[in-house]
Amino acid sequence: MRVIAGKFKGTKLVSPRGEVRPTTDIVKGSLFSMLDAKGALRGATCLDLFCGSGALGIEALSRGAESCVFADLNTSNVLVNLDKLKLTCRVIKADFKKTLRMLRDVKFDLVFCDPPYKSGFAEQALTLIIKYGMLGDSGIAVMEHASDNDMTIPSNARVIDSRVFGVSAFEFVRGESESDISRDV
């Protein structure tokens, strides 16, 4: 796994061992090219929830995001990768519910949420992100889940885009309380 574009392009990242499913370079490239083309990355404040290696948050930082908070139960790999890149970021070692409670007063432009597939954590996390009002005025939650499993979206949220890449699906979600709900990714 590596950073595929931006100032850290080509840097190899340490990734978790065992039964993990890192986002492939092709999928990551498509995802970030789309976000970058829409101006969603430059200066963004990000949260990488279920971060694992931190690949999504690090890619965002490499492409111009201002900051990123990384959170997971196991933060050993993201800490190695941040140290390797000499990045100083907040890292939270906690489950997603505790993390979201801790950050509930923080507004993010981008939230990357890549929990274990079929765990039900994506829906739970999105419900809390929307409930706590964690998305900024044009904030987007990028929810990754198995393509063979439809994700339930809370009634006070709206999918503004969806993409499927093989076994992975992405929902781009905004909260209904956003000031300009008509803006798209």
JSON list of C-alpha atoms in Angstrom, two decimals:
[
{"chain": "A", "resi": 1, "resn": "MET", "atom": "CA", "xyz": [0.00, 0.00, 0.00]},
{"chain": "A", "resi": 2, "resn": "ARG", "atom": "CA", "xyz": [1.30, 3.46, -0.89]},
{"chain": "A", "resi": 3, "resn": "VAL", "atom": "CA", "xyz": [0.36, 7.12, -1.16]},
{"chain": "A", "resi": 4, "resn": "ILE", "atom": "CA", "xyz": [-0.65, 7.58, -4.79]},
{"chain": "A", "resi": 5, "resn": "ALA", "atom": "CA", "xyz": [-0.61, 11.35, -5.35]},
{"chain": "A", "resi": 6, "resn": "GLY", "atom": "CA", "xyz": [0.37, 14.69, -3.87]},
{"chain": "A", "resi": 7, "resn": "LYS", "atom": "CA", "xyz": [3.37, 15.67, -1.77]},
{"chain": "A", "resi": 8, "resn": "PHE", "atom": "CA", "xyz": [3.83, 12.18, -0.27]},
{"chain": "A", "resi": 9, "resn": "LYS", "atom": "CA", "xyz": [3.34, 10.35, -3.60]},
{"chain": "A", "resi": 10, "resn": "GLY", "atom": "CA", "xyz": [5.04, 6.96, -3.73]},
{"chain": "A", "resi": 11, "resn": "THR", "atom": "CA", "xyz": [5.58, 6.60, 0.02]},
{"chain": "A", "resi": 12, "resn": "LYS", "atom": "CA", "xyz": [4.97, 3.02, 1.12]},
{"chain": "A", "resi": 13, "resn": "LEU", "atom": "CA", "xyz": [2.67, 2.66, 4.10]},
{"chain": "A", "resi": 14, "resn": "VAL", "atom": "CA", "xyz": [2.72, -0.01, 6.80]},
{"chain": "A", "resi": 15, "resn": "SER", "atom": "CA", "xyz": [-0.62, -1.81, 6.81]},
{"chain": "A", "resi": 16, "resn": "PRO", "atom": "CA", "xyz": [-2.31, -4.12, 9.31]},
{"chain": "A", "resi": 17, "resn": "ARG", "atom": "CA", "xyz": [-1.71, -7.85, 8.99]},
{"chain": "A", "resi": 18, "resn": "GLY", "atom": "CA", "xyz": [-4.37, -10.52, 9.12]},
{"chain": "A", "resi": 19, "resn": "GLU", "atom": "CA", "xyz": [-7.94, -10.31, 7.95]},
{"chain": "A", "resi": 20, "resn": "VAL", "atom": "CA", "xyz": [-8.00, -6.75, 6.70]},
{"chain": "A", "resi": 21, "resn": "ARG", "atom": "CA", "xyz": [-9.22, -5.22, 3.49]},
{"chain": "A", "resi": 22, "resn": "PRO", "atom": "CA", "xyz": [-7.16, -2.14, 2.64]},
{"chain": "A", "resi": 23, "resn": "THR", "atom": "CA", "xyz": [-8.64, 0.15, 0.01]},
{"chain": "A", "resi": 24, "resn": "THR", "atom": "CA", "xyz": [-6.76, -0.67, -3.21]},
{"chain": "A", "resi": 25, "resn": "ASP", "atom": "CA", "xyz": [-4.70, 1.95, -5.03]},
{"chain": "A", "resi": 26, "resn": "ILE", "atom": "CA", "xyz": [-7.09, 1.93, -8.00]},
{"chain": "A", "resi": 27, "resn": "VAL", "atom": "CA", "xyz": [-10.14, 2.50, -5.81]},
{"chain": "A", "resi": 28, "resn": "LYS", "atom": "CA", "xyz": [-8.33, 5.07, -3.69]},
{"chain": "A", "resi": 29, "resn": "GLY", "atom": "CA", "xyz": [-7.16, 6.86, -6.83]},
{"chain": "A", "resi": 30, "resn": "SER", "atom": "CA", "xyz": [-10.68, 7.06, -8.24]},
{"chain": "A", "resi": 31, "resn": "LEU", "atom": "CA", "xyz": [-12.14, 8.20, -4.93]},
{"chain": "A", "resi": 32, "resn": "PHE", "atom": "CA", "xyz": [-9.60, 10.95, -4.40]},
{"chain": "A", "resi": 33, "resn": "SER", "atom": "CA", "xyz": [-9.53, 12.11, -8.01]},
{"chain": "A", "resi": 34, "resn": "MET", "atom": "CA", "xyz": [-13.28, 12.67, -7.75]},
{"chain": "A", "resi": 35, "resn": "LEU", "atom": "CA", "xyz": [-13.00, 14.52, -4.41]},
{"chain": "A", "resi": 36, "resn": "ASP", "atom": "CA", "xyz": [-10.05, 16.59, -5.68]},
{"chain": "A", "resi": 37, "resn": "ALA", "atom": "CA", "xyz": [-11.82, 17.54, -8.92]},
{"chain": "A", "resi": 38, "resn": "LYS", "atom": "CA", "xyz": [-14.72, 18.90, -6.87]},
{"chain": "A", "resi": 39, "resn": "GLY", "atom": "CA", "xyz": [-12.42, 20.93, -4.61]},
{"chain": "A", "resi": 40, "resn": "ALA", "atom": "CA", "xyz": [-13.33, 18.91, -1.52]},
{"chain": "A", "resi": 41, "resn": "LEU", "atom": "CA", "xyz": [-9.73, 18.34, -0.37]},
{"chain": "A", "resi": 42, "resn": "ARG", "atom": "CA", "xyz": [-7.88, 21.66, -0.41]},
{"chain": "A", "resi": 43, "resn": "GLY", "atom": "CA", "xyz": [-7.77, 22.98, 3.16]},
{"chain": "A", "resi": 44, "resn": "ALA", "atom": "CA", "xyz": [-10.19, 20.32, 4.45]},
{"chain": "A", "resi": 45, "resn": "THR", "atom": "CA", "xyz": [-10.40, 19.16, 8.04]},
{"chain": "A", "resi": 46, "resn": "CYS", "atom": "CA", "xyz": [-10.76, 15.37, 8.03]},
{"chain": "A", "resi": 47, "resn": "LEU", "atom": "CA", "xyz": [-11.57, 12.45, 10.27]},
{"chain": "A", "resi": 48, "resn": "ASP", "atom": "CA", "xyz": [-10.31, 8.98, 9.32]},
{"chain": "A", "resi": 49, "resn": "LEU", "atom": "CA", "xyz": [-12.52, 6.65, 11.38]},
{"chain": "A", "resi": 50, "resn": "PHE", "atom": "CA", "xyz": [-11.53, 2.95, 11.50]},
{"chain": "A", "resi": 51, "resn": "CYS", "atom": "CA", "xyz": [-8.25, 4.28, 10.10]},
{"chain": "A", "resi": 52, "resn": "GLY", "atom": "CA", "xyz": [-6.09, 1.13, 10.20]},
{"chain": "A", "resi": 53, "resn": "SER", "atom": "CA", "xyz": [-2.93, 2.29, 8.42]},
{"chain": "A", "resi": 54, "resn": "GLY", "atom": "CA", "xyz": [-4.32, 5.81, 7.99]},
{"chain": "A", "resi": 55, "resn": "ALA", "atom": "CA", "xyz": [-4.13, 5.47, 4.21]},
{"chain": "A", "resi": 56, "resn": "LEU", "atom": "CA", "xyz": [-7.28, 7.51, 3.48]},
{"chain": "A", "resi": 57, "resn": "GLY", "atom": "CA", "xyz": [-6.44, 10.37, 5.84]},
{"chain": "A", "resi": 58, "resn": "ILE", "atom": "CA", "xyz": [-2.80, 10.42, 4.73]},
{"chain": "A", "resi": 59, "resn": "GLU", "atom": "CA", "xyz": [-3.88, 10.50, 1.08]},
{"chain": "A", "resi": 60, "resn": "ALA", "atom": "CA", "xyz": [-6.13, 13.48, 1.89]},
{"chain": "A", "resi": 61, "resn": "LEU", "atom": "CA", "xyz": [-3.25, 15.27, 3.62]},
{"chain": "A", "resi": 62, "resn": "SER", "atom": "CA", "xyz": [-0.95, 14.50, 0.71]},
{"chain": "A", "resi": 63, "resn": "ARG", "atom": "CA", "xyz": [-3.47, 16.09, -1.67]},
{"chain": "A", "resi": 64, "resn": "GLY", "atom": "CA", "xyz": [-3.96, 19.31, 0.28]},
{"chain": "A", "resi": 65, "resn": "ALA", "atom": "CA", "xyz": [-6.19, 18.67, 3.29]},
{"chain": "A", "resi": 66, "resn": "GLU", "atom": "CA", "xyz": [-5.31, 20.93, 6.21]},
{"chain": "A", "resi": 67, "resn": "SER", "atom": "CA", "xyz": [-5.62, 18.40, 9.03]},
{"chain": "A", "resi": 68, "resn": "CYS", "atom": "CA", "xyz": [-6.80, 14.93, 9.90]},
{"chain": "A", "resi": 69, "resn": "VAL", "atom": "CA", "xyz": [-7.78, 13.12, 13.09]},
{"chain": "A", "resi": 70, "resn": "PHE", "atom": "CA", "xyz": [-7.12, 9.38, 12.95]},
{"chain": "A", "resi": 71, "resn": "ALA", "atom": "CA", "xyz": [-9.08, 6.93, 15.11]},
{"chain": "A", "resi": 72, "resn": "ASP", "atom": "CA", "xyz": [-9.11, 3.17, 15.58]},
{"chain": "A", "resi": 73, "resn": "LEU", "atom": "CA", "xyz": [-8.89, 0.52, 18.27]},
{"chain": "A", "resi": 74, "resn": "ASN", "atom": "CA", "xyz": [-5.40, -0.35, 17.03]},
{"chain": "A", "resi": 75, "resn": "THR", "atom": "CA", "xyz": [-3.34, 2.73, 16.14]},
{"chain": "A", "resi": 76, "resn": "SER", "atom": "CA", "xyz": [0.09, 1.11, 15.85]},
{"chain": "A", "resi": 77, "resn": "ASN", "atom": "CA", "xyz": [0.23, 1.21, 12.04]},
{"chain": "A", "resi": 78, "resn": "VAL", "atom": "CA", "xyz": [-1.06, 4.75, 11.62]},
{"chain": "A", "resi": 79, "resn": "LEU", "atom": "CA", "xyz": [1.45, 5.97, 14.23]},
{"chain": "A", "resi": 80, "resn": "VAL", "atom": "CA", "xyz": [4.32, 4.36, 12.27]},
{"chain": "A", "resi": 81, "resn": "ASN", "atom": "CA", "xyz": [3.07, 5.90, 9.01]},
{"chain": "A", "resi": 82, "resn": "LEU", "atom": "CA", "xyz": [2.60, 9.38, 10.48]},
{"chain": "A", "resi": 83, "resn": "ASP", "atom": "CA", "xyz": [6.09, 9.21, 12.01]},
{"chain": "A", "resi": 84, "resn": "LYS", "atom": "CA", "xyz": [7.55, 8.09, 8.68]},
{"chain": "A", "resi": 85, "resn": "LEU", "atom": "CA", "xyz": [6.00, 11.13, 6.98]},
{"chain": "A", "resi": 86, "resn": "LYS", "atom": "CA", "xyz": [6.86, 13.44, 9.91]},
{"chain": "A", "resi": 87, "resn": "LEU", "atom": "CA", "xyz": [3.18, 14.40, 10.27]},
{"chain": "A", "resi": 88, "resn": "THR", "atom": "CA", "xyz": [1.81, 15.62, 13.57]},
{"chain": "A", "resi": 89, "resn": "CYS", "atom": "CA", "xyz": [-1.85, 14.65, 13.80]},
{"chain": "A", "resi": 90, "resn": "ARG", "atom": "CA", "xyz": [-4.25, 13.77, 16.56]},
{"chain": "A", "resi": 91, "resn": "VAL", "atom": "CA", "xyz": [-4.57, 10.00, 16.94]},
{"chain": "A", "resi": 92, "resn": "ILE", "atom": "CA", "xyz": [-7.33, 8.50, 19.08]},
{"chain": "A", "resi": 93, "resn": "LYS", "atom": "CA", "xyz": [-7.09, 4.91, 20.26]},
{"chain": "A", "resi": 94, "resn": "ALA", "atom": "CA", "xyz": [-10.71, 4.04, 21.02]},
{"chain": "A", "resi": 95, "resn": "ASP", "atom": "CA", "xyz": [-13.78, 2.41, 19.52]},
{"chain": "A", "resi": 96, "resn": "PHE", "atom": "CA", "xyz": [-15.79, 4.49, 17.07]},
{"chain": "A", "resi": 97, "resn": "LYS", "atom": "CA", "xyz": [-18.62, 5.30, 19.50]},
{"chain": "A", "resi": 98, "resn": "LYS", "atom": "CA", "xyz": [-16.26, 6.71, 22.11]},
{"chain": "A", "resi": 99, "resn": "THR", "atom": "CA", "xyz": [-14.30, 8.56, 19.41]},
{"chain": "A", "resi": 100, "resn": "LEU", "atom": "CA", "xyz": [-17.41, 10.20, 18.00]},
{"chain": "A", "resi": 101, "resn": "ARG", "atom": "CA", "xyz": [-18.61, 11.20, 21.49]},
{"chain": "A", "resi": 102, "resn": "MET", "atom": "CA", "xyz": [-15.19, 12.76, 22.17]},
{"chain": "A", "resi": 103, "resn": "LEU", "atom": "CA", "xyz": [-15.28, 14.71, 18.89]},
{"chain": "A", "resi": 104, "resn": "ARG", "atom": "CA", "xyz": [-18.99, 15.58, 18.82]},
{"chain": "A", "resi": 105, "resn": "ASP", "atom": "CA", "xyz": [-18.34, 19.33, 19.02]},
{"chain": "A", "resi": 106, "resn": "VAL", "atom": "CA", "xyz": [-15.87, 19.28, 16.11]},
{"chain": "A", "resi": 107, "resn": "LYS", "atom": "CA", "xyz": [-16.97, 20.04, 12.54]},
{"chain": "A", "resi": 108, "resn": "PHE", "atom": "CA", "xyz": [-15.28, 18.13, 9.71]},
{"chain": "A", "resi": 109, "resn": "ASP", "atom": "CA", "xyz": [-15.23, 18.78, 5.97]},
{"chain": "A", "resi": 110, "resn": "LEU", "atom": "CA", "xyz": [-14.57, 15.11, 5.22]},
{"chain": "A", "resi": 111, "resn": "VAL", "atom": "CA", "xyz": [-15.17, 12.01, 7.30]},
{"chain": "A", "resi": 112, "resn": "PHE", "atom": "CA", "xyz": [-13.76, 8.76, 5.94]},
{"chain": "A", "resi": 113, "resn": "CYS", "atom": "CA", "xyz": [-15.48, 5.76, 7.48]},
{"chain": "A", "resi": 114, "resn": "ASP", "atom": "CA", "xyz": [-14.16, 2.33, 6.47]},
{"chain": "A", "resi": 115, "resn": "PRO", "atom": "CA", "xyz": [-15.27, -0.20, 9.12]},
{"chain": "A", "resi": 116, "resn": "PRO", "atom": "CA", "xyz": [-15.13, -3.97, 8.75]},
{"chain": "A", "resi": 117, "resn": "TYR", "atom": "CA", "xyz": [-17.66, -4.97, 6.10]},
{"chain": "A", "resi": 118, "resn": "LYS", "atom": "CA", "xyz": [-20.98, -6.39, 7.29]},
{"chain": "A", "resi": 119, "resn": "SER", "atom": "CA", "xyz": [-20.28, -5.33, 10.89]},
{"chain": "A", "resi": 120, "resn": "GLY", "atom": "CA", "xyz": [-23.12, -2.79, 10.94]},
{"chain": "A", "resi": 121, "resn": "PHE", "atom": "CA", "xyz": [-20.64, -0.21, 12.19]},
{"chain": "A", "resi": 122, "resn": "ALA", "atom": "CA", "xyz": [-20.97, 2.01, 9.08]},
{"chain": "A", "resi": 123, "resn": "GLU", "atom": "CA", "xyz": [-24.66, 2.65, 9.74]},
{"chain": "A", "resi": 124, "resn": "GLN", "atom": "CA", "xyz": [-24.07, 3.17, 13.46]},
{"chain": "A", "resi": 125, "resn": "ALA", "atom": "CA", "xyz": [-21.19, 5.58, 12.85]},
{"chain": "A", "resi": 126, "resn": "LEU", "atom": "CA", "xyz": [-23.13, 7.57, 10.25]},
{"chain": "A", "resi": 127, "resn": "THR", "atom": "CA", "xyz": [-26.11, 7.87, 12.58]},
{"chain": "A", "resi": 128, "resn": "LEU", "atom": "CA", "xyz": [-23.85, 9.33, 15.28]},
{"chain": "A", "resi": 129, "resn": "ILE", "atom": "CA", "xyz": [-21.99, 11.64, 12.86]},
{"chain": "A", "resi": 130, "resn": "ILE", "atom": "CA", "xyz": [-25.31, 13.10, 11.71]},
{"chain": "A", "resi": 131, "resn": "LYS", "atom": "CA", "xyz": [-26.80, 13.18, 15.24]},
{"chain": "A", "resi": 132, "resn": "TYR", "atom": "CA", "xyz": [-23.80, 15.10, 16.60]},
{"chain": "A", "resi": 133, "resn": "GLY", "atom": "CA", "xyz": [-23.79, 17.50, 13.61]},
{"chain": "A", "resi": 134, "resn": "MET", "atom": "CA", "xyz": [-20.14, 16.71, 12.86]},
{"chain": "A", "resi": 135, "resn": "LEU", "atom": "CA", "xyz": [-20.23, 17.64, 9.18]},
{"chain": "A", "resi": 136, "resn": "GLY", "atom": "CA", "xyz": [-19.40, 21.26, 8.37]},
{"chain": "A", "resi": 137, "resn": "ASP", "atom": "CA", "xyz": [-21.59, 23.37, 6.06]},
{"chain": "A", "resi": 138, "resn": "SER", "atom": "CA", "xyz": [-20.46, 21.44, 2.99]},
{"chain": "A", "resi": 139, "resn": "GLY", "atom": "CA", "xyz": [-19.13, 18.41, 4.88]},
{"chain": "A", "resi": 140, "resn": "ILE", "atom": "CA", "xyz": [-19.23, 14.96, 3.35]},
{"chain": "A", "resi": 141, "resn": "ALA", "atom": "CA", "xyz": [-19.11, 11.57, 5.04]},
{"chain": "A", "resi": 142, "resn": "VAL", "atom": "CA", "xyz": [-17.48, 9.02, 2.72]},
{"chain": "A", "resi": 143, "resn": "MET", "atom": "CA", "xyz": [-18.89, 5.68, 3.84]},
{"chain": "A", "resi": 144, "resn": "GLU", "atom": "CA", "xyz": [-17.26, 2.49, 2.55]},
{"chain": "A", "resi": 145, "resn": "HIS", "atom": "CA", "xyz": [-19.13, -0.82, 2.73]},
{"chain": "A", "resi": 146, "resn": "ALA", "atom": "CA", "xyz": [-19.51, -4.13, 0.89]},
{"chain": "A", "resi": 147, "resn": "SER", "atom": "CA", "xyz": [-21.11, -3.67, -2.52]},
{"chain": "A", "resi": 148, "resn": "ASP", "atom": "CA", "xyz": [-23.36, -6.69, -1.94]},
{"chain": "A", "resi": 149, "resn": "ASN", "atom": "CA", "xyz": [-24.82, -5.10, 1.19]},
{"chain": "A", "resi": 150, "resn": "ASP", "atom": "CA", "xyz": [-26.96, -1.97, 0.93]},
{"chain": "A", "resi": 151, "resn": "MET", "atom": "CA", "xyz": [-26.22, 0.59, 3.59]},
{"chain": "A", "resi": 152, "resn": "THR", "atom": "CA", "xyz": [-29.10, 2.07, 5.58]},
{"chain": "A", "resi": 153, "resn": "ILE", "atom": "CA", "xyz": [-28.97, 5.87, 5.54]},
{"chain": "A", "resi": 154, "resn": "PRO", "atom": "CA", "xyz": [-30.57, 7.80, 8.43]},
{"chain": "A", "resi": 155, "resn": "SER", "atom": "CA", "xyz": [-33.67, 9.81, 7.49]},
{"chain": "A", "resi": 156, "resn": "ASN", "atom": "CA", "xyz": [-31.91, 13.06, 8.39]},
{"chain": "A", "resi": 157, "resn": "ALA", "atom": "CA", "xyz": [-29.08, 12.41, 5.91]},
{"chain": "A", "resi": 158, "resn": "ARG", "atom": "CA", "xyz": [-28.89, 12.41, 2.13]},
{"chain": "A", "resi": 159, "resn": "VAL", "atom": "CA", "xyz": [-26.75, 10.40, -0.28]},
{"chain": "A", "resi": 160, "resn": "ILE", "atom": "CA", "xyz": [-25.32, 12.83, -2.82]},
{"chain": "A", "resi": 161, "resn": "ASP", "atom": "CA", "xyz": [-23.32, 10.27, -4.78]},
{"chain": "A", "resi": 162, "resn": "SER", "atom": "CA", "xyz": [-22.60, 6.53, -4.83]},
{"chain": "A", "resi": 163, "resn": "ARG", "atom": "CA", "xyz": [-19.80, 4.54, -6.43]},
{"chain": "A", "resi": 164, "resn": "VAL", "atom": "CA", "xyz": [-19.16, 0.81, -6.69]},
{"chain": "A", "resi": 165, "resn": "PHE", "atom": "CA", "xyz": [-15.70, -0.66, -7.28]},
{"chain": "A", "resi": 166, "resn": "GLY", "atom": "CA", "xyz": [-15.93, -4.47, -7.32]},
{"chain": "A", "resi": 167, "resn": "VAL", "atom": "CA", "xyz": [-16.57, -5.63, -3.75]},
{"chain": "A", "resi": 168, "resn": "SER", "atom": "CA", "xyz": [-16.42, -2.07, -2.36]},
{"chain": "A", "resi": 169, "resn": "ALA", "atom": "CA", "xyz": [-19.15, 0.56, -2.43]},
{"chain": "A", "resi": 170, "resn": "PHE", "atom": "CA", "xyz": [-18.95, 4.20, -1.37]},
{"chain": "A", "resi": 171, "resn": "GLU", "atom": "CA", "xyz": [-21.80, 6.43, -0.28]},
{"chain": "A", "resi": 172, "resn": "PHE", "atom": "CA", "xyz": [-21.16, 10.18, -0.14]},
{"chain": "A", "resi": 173, "resn": "VAL", "atom": "CA", "xyz": [-23.50, 11.57, 2.50]},
{"chain": "A", "resi": 174, "resn": "ARG", "atom": "CA", "xyz": [-24.49, 14.99, 3.82]},
{"chain": "A", "resi": 175, "resn": "GLY", "atom": "CA", "xyz": [-26.67, 15.81, 6.78]},
{"chain": "A", "resi": 176, "resn": "GLU", "atom": "CA", "xyz": [-30.10, 17.35, 6.12]},
{"chain": "A", "resi": 177, "resn": "SER", "atom": "CA", "xyz": [-29.27, 20.29, 8.36]},
{"chain": "A", "resi": 178, "resn": "GLU", "atom": "CA", "xyz": [-26.63, 21.55, 5.95]},
{"chain": "A", "resi": 179, "resn": "SER", "atom": "CA", "xyz": [-27.18, 25.13, 4.80]},
{"chain": "A", "resi": 180, "resn": "ASP", "atom": "CA", "xyz": [-26.96, 24.29, 1.09]},
{"chain": "A", "resi": 181, "resn": "ILE", "atom": "CA", "xyz": [-28.10, 20.73, 0.58]},
{"chain": "A", "resi": 182, "resn": "SER", "atom": "CA", "xyz": [-28.15, 21.07, -3.22]},
{"chain": "A", "resi": 183, "resn": "ARG", "atom": "CA", "xyz": [-24.34, 21.12, -3.62]},
{"chain": "A", "resi": 184, "resn": "ASP", "atom": "CA", "xyz": [-23.03, 17.85, -5.02]},
{"chain": "A", "resi": 185, "resn": "VAL", "atom": "CA", "xyz": [-19.69, 16.09, -4.94]}
]
